[in-house]
Short mmCIF file of C-alpha atoms in Angstrom, two decimals:
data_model
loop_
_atom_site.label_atom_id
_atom_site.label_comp_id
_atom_site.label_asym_id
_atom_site.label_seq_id
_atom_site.Cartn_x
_atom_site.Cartn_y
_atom_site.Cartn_z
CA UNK A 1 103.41 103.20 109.13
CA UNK A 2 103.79 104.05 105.68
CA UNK A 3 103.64 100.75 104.47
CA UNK A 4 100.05 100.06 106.20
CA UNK A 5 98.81 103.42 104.51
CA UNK A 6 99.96 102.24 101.40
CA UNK A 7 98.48 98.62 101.25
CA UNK A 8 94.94 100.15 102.61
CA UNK A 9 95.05 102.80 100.10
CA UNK A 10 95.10 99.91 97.38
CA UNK A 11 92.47 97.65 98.68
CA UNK A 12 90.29 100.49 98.81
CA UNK A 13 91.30 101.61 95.19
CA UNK A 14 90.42 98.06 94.31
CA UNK A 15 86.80 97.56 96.77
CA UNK A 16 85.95 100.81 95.01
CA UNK A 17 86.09 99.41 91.06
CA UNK A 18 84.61 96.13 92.05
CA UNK A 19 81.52 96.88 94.19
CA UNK A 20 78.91 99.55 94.49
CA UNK A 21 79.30 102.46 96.86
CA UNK A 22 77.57 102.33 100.34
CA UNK A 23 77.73 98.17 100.34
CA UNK A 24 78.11 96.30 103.58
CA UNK A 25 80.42 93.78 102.54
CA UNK A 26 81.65 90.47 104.12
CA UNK A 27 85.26 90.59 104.63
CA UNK A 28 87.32 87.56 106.13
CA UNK A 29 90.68 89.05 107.57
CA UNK A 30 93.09 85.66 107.56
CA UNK A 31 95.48 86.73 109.69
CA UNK A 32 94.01 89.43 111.89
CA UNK A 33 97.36 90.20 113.77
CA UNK A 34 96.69 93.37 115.70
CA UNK A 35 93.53 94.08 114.03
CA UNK A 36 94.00 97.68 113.38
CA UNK A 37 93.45 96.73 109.42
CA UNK A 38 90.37 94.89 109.99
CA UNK A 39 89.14 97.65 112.68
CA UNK A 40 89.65 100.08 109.81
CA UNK A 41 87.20 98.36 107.79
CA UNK A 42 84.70 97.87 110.17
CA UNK A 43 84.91 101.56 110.52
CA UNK A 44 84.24 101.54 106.94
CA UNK A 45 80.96 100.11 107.55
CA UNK A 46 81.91 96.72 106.25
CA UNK A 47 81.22 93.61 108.31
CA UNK A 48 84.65 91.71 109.21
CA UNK A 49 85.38 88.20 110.67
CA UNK A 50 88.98 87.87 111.74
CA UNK A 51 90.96 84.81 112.08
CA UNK A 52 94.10 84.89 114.50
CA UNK A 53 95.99 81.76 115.94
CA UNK A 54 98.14 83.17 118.59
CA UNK A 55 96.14 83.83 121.40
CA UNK A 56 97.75 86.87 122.95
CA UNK A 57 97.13 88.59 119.74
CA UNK A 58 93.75 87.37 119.76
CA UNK A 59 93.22 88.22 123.49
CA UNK A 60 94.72 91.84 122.72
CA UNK A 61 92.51 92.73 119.90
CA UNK A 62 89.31 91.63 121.76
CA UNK A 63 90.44 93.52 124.80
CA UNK A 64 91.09 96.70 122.69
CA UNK A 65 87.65 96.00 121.07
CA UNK A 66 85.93 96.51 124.50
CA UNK A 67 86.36 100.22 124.50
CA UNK A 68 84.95 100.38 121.16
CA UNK A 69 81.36 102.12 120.07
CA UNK A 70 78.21 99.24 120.21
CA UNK A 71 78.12 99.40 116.19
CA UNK A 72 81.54 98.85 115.74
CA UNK A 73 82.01 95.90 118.14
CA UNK A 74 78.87 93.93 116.70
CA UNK A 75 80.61 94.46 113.25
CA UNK A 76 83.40 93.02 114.02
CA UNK A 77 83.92 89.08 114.79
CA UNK A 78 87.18 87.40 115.85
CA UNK A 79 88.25 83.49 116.06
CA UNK A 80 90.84 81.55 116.63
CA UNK A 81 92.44 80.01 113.46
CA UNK A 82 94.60 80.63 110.43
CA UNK A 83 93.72 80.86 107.26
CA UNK A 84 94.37 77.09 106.52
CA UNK A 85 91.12 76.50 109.00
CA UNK A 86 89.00 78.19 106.80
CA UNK A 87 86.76 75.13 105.76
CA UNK A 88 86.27 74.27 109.32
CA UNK A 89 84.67 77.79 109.93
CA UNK A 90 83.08 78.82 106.64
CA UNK A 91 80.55 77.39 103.95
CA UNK A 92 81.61 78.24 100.26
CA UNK A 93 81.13 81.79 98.95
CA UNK A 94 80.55 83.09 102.31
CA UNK A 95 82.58 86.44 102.02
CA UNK A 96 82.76 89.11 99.62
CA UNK A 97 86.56 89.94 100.46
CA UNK A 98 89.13 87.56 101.79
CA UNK A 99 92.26 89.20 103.43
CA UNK A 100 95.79 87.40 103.45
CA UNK A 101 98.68 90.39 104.28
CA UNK A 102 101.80 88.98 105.10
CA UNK A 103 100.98 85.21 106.66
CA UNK A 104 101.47 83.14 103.32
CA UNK A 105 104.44 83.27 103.35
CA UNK A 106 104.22 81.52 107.02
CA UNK A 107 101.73 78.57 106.00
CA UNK A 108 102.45 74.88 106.37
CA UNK A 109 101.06 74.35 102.88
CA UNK A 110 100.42 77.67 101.58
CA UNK A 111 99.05 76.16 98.02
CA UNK A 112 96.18 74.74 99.75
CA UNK A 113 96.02 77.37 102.50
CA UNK A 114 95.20 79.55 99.16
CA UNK A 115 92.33 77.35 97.43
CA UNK A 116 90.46 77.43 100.70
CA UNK A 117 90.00 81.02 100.86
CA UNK A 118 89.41 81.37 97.16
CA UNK A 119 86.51 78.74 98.49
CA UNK A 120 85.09 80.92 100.91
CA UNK A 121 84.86 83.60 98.57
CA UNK A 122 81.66 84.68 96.93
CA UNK A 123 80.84 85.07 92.98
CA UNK A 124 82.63 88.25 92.09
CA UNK A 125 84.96 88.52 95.47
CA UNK A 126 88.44 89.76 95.64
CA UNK A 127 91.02 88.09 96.76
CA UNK A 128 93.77 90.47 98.58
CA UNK A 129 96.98 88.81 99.15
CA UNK A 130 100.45 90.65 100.20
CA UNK A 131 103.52 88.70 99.76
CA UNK A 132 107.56 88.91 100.14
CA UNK A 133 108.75 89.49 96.66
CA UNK A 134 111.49 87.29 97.10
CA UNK A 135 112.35 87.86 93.30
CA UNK A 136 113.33 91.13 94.70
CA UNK A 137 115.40 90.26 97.71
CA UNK A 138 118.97 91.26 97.05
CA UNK A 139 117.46 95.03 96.41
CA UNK A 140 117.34 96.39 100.21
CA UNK A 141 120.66 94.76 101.07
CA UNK A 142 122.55 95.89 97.96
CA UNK A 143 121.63 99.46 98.38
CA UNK A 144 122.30 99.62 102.25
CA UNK A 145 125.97 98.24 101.14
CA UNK A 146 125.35 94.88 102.65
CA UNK A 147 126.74 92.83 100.08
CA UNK A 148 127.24 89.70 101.59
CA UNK A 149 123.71 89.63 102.43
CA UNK A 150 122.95 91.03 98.85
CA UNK A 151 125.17 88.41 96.68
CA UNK A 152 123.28 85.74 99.02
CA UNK A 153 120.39 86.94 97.90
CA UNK A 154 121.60 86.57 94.58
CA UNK A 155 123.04 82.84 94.11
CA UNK A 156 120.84 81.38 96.65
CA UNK A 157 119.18 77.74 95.53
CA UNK A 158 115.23 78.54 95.38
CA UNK A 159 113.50 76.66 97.69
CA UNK A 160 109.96 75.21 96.76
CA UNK A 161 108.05 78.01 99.15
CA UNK A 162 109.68 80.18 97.45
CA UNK A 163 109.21 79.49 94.00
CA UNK A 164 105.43 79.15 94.44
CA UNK A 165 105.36 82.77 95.87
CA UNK A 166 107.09 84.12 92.54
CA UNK A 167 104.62 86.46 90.55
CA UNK A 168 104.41 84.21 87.91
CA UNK A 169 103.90 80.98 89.40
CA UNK A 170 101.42 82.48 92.07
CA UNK A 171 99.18 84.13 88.75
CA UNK A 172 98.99 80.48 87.43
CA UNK A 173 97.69 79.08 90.80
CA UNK A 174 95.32 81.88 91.24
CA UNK A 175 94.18 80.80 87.41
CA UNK A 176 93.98 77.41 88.25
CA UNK A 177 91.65 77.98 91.59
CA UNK A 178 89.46 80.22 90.02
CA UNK A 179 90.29 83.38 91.32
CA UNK A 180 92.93 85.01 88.25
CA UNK A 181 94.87 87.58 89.25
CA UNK A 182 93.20 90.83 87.98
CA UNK A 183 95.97 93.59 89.12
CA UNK A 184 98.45 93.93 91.46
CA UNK A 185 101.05 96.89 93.64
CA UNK A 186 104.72 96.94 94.92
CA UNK A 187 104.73 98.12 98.44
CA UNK A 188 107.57 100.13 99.96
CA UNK A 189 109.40 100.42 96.46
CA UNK A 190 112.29 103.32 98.05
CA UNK A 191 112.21 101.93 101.33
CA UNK A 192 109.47 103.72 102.78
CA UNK A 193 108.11 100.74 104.27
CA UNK A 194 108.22 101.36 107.87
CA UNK A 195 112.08 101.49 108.17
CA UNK A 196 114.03 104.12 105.31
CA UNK A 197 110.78 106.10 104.99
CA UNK A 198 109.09 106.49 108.21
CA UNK A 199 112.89 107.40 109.22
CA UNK A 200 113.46 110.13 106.77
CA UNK A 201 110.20 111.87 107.53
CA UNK A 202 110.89 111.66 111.31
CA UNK A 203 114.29 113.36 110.80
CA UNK A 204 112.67 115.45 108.49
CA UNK A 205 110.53 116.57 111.57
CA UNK A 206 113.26 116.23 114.13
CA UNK A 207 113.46 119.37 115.54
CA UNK A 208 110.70 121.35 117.68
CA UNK A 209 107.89 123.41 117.15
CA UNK A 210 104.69 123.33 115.00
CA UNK A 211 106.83 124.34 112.46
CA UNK A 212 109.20 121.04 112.40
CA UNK A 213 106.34 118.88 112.77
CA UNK A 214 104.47 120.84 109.67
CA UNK A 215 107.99 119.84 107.98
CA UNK A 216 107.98 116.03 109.54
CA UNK A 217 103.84 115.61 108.37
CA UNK A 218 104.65 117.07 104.76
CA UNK A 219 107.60 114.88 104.33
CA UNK A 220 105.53 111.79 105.34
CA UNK A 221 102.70 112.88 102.67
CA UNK A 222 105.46 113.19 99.74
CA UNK A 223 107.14 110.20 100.53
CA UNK A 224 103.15 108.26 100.79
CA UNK A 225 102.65 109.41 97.43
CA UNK A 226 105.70 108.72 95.47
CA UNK A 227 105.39 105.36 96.93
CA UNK A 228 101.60 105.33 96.22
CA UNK A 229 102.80 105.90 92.84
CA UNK A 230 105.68 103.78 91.90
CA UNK A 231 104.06 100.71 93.75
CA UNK A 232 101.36 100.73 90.54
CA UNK A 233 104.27 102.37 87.49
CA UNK A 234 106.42 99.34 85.98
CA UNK A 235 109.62 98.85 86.15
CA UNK A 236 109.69 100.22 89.99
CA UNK A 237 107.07 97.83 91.27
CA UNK A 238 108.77 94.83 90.11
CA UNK A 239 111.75 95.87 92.97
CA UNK A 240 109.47 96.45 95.34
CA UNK A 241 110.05 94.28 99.06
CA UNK A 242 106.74 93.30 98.94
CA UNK A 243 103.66 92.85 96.33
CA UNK A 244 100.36 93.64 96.95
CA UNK A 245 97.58 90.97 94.08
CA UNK A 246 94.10 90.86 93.93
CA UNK A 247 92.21 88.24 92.28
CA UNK A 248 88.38 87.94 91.43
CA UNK A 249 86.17 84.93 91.76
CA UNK A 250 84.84 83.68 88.73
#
């Protein structure tokens, strides 16, 4: 998907300016769903521990690591657990990079869920977290039409999840913890998210041939990079569904 293209693209923008090329780091994937992101930075070269509490997930991704070259499997460790079991599994500073796409959201307590992977993560480590931007949520609905859903969206009471998940509140926290927020992406600003954009590149490609599939992978590339570039180019990243922050340990 377009979306997963998009966030990988960034954390490699942001592995690049932080650390040296050709370094083996230690990456902690909090949240390791069906691995494919963590597989593609073992295939980096990096060394990656993934946490996963559902077990069929887990189960899956170990199964699917089976067929997988020698190097690659020892590079890659899985175990069962969410990123608020971090301090069972980890001594401080352990990790150079500390994953959390999409489960924060999802904690019990996400504040504290947070602090212990900034723990885990060494001197200089970046923190790579990717949220709902539920300051943005009445966007998707009110341009597909759906404006009950949209004025919802609009007048709803904030709950307390959700205002700790706000840009502004989360950039205190990540102050507060020691790991300040040092840039951050929208992701999927026109859609192209995995639903609007993967769509119009398929239709796009519809028809048959080498020719229509030429078409389909062109579309796909244009609509990669305009997303590539609004998700970093204010005001567009502000409406984006979801935001993509990195912090660095102090």
């Amino acid at each position: 998907m377009i979306r997963h293209e998009l966030v990988a693209r960034q954390l490699e923008e942001r592995i690049a300016a932080h650390f040296e090329v050709g370094r083996r780091l230690r990456v902690l994937d909090a949240g390791l769903g069906d691995g494919a992101r963590a597989l593609r930075l073992v295939r980096w070269g990096h060394q990656v521990t993934g946490l996963e509490p559902d077990p069929g997930r887990l189960a899956a991704v170990r199964s699917a690591l089976e067929s997988e070259p020698e190097g690659i499997r020892e590079r890659f460790r899985t175990l069962a657990g969410s990123g608020q079991d971090t301090g069972a599994h980890f001594l401080p500073g352990t990790f150079d990079v500390v994953l959390c796409h999409d489960v924060l959201d999802q904690a019990r307590d996400p504040d504290s869920t947070l602090a212990g992977l900034a723990r885990v993560l060494d001197t200089g480590g970046l923190l790579s977290l990717v949220i709902p931007n539920v300051e943005a949520r009445a966007m998707r609905p009110g341009l597909a039409g759906d404006w009950q859903t949209a004025r919802a969206a609009l007048v709803a009471d904030t709950a307390e999840r959700d205002r700790f998940l706000r840009l502004e509140a989360l950039t205190a926290f990540l102050a507060r913890i020691g790991v300040p927020l040092e840039s951050w992406y929208g992701v999927g600003v026109f859609g192209a998210d995995g639903t609007h954009g993967d769509a119009a590149a398929g239709e796009a490609g519809s028809g048959t041939g080498e020719a229509d599939a030429a078409t389909g992978a062109a579309a796909g590339e244009a609509a990669l990079d305009v997303e590539e570039r609004a998700g970093r180019t204010d005001p567009y990243r502000a409406v984006a569904p979801s935001l993509h922050l990195f912090g660095v340990r102090g």
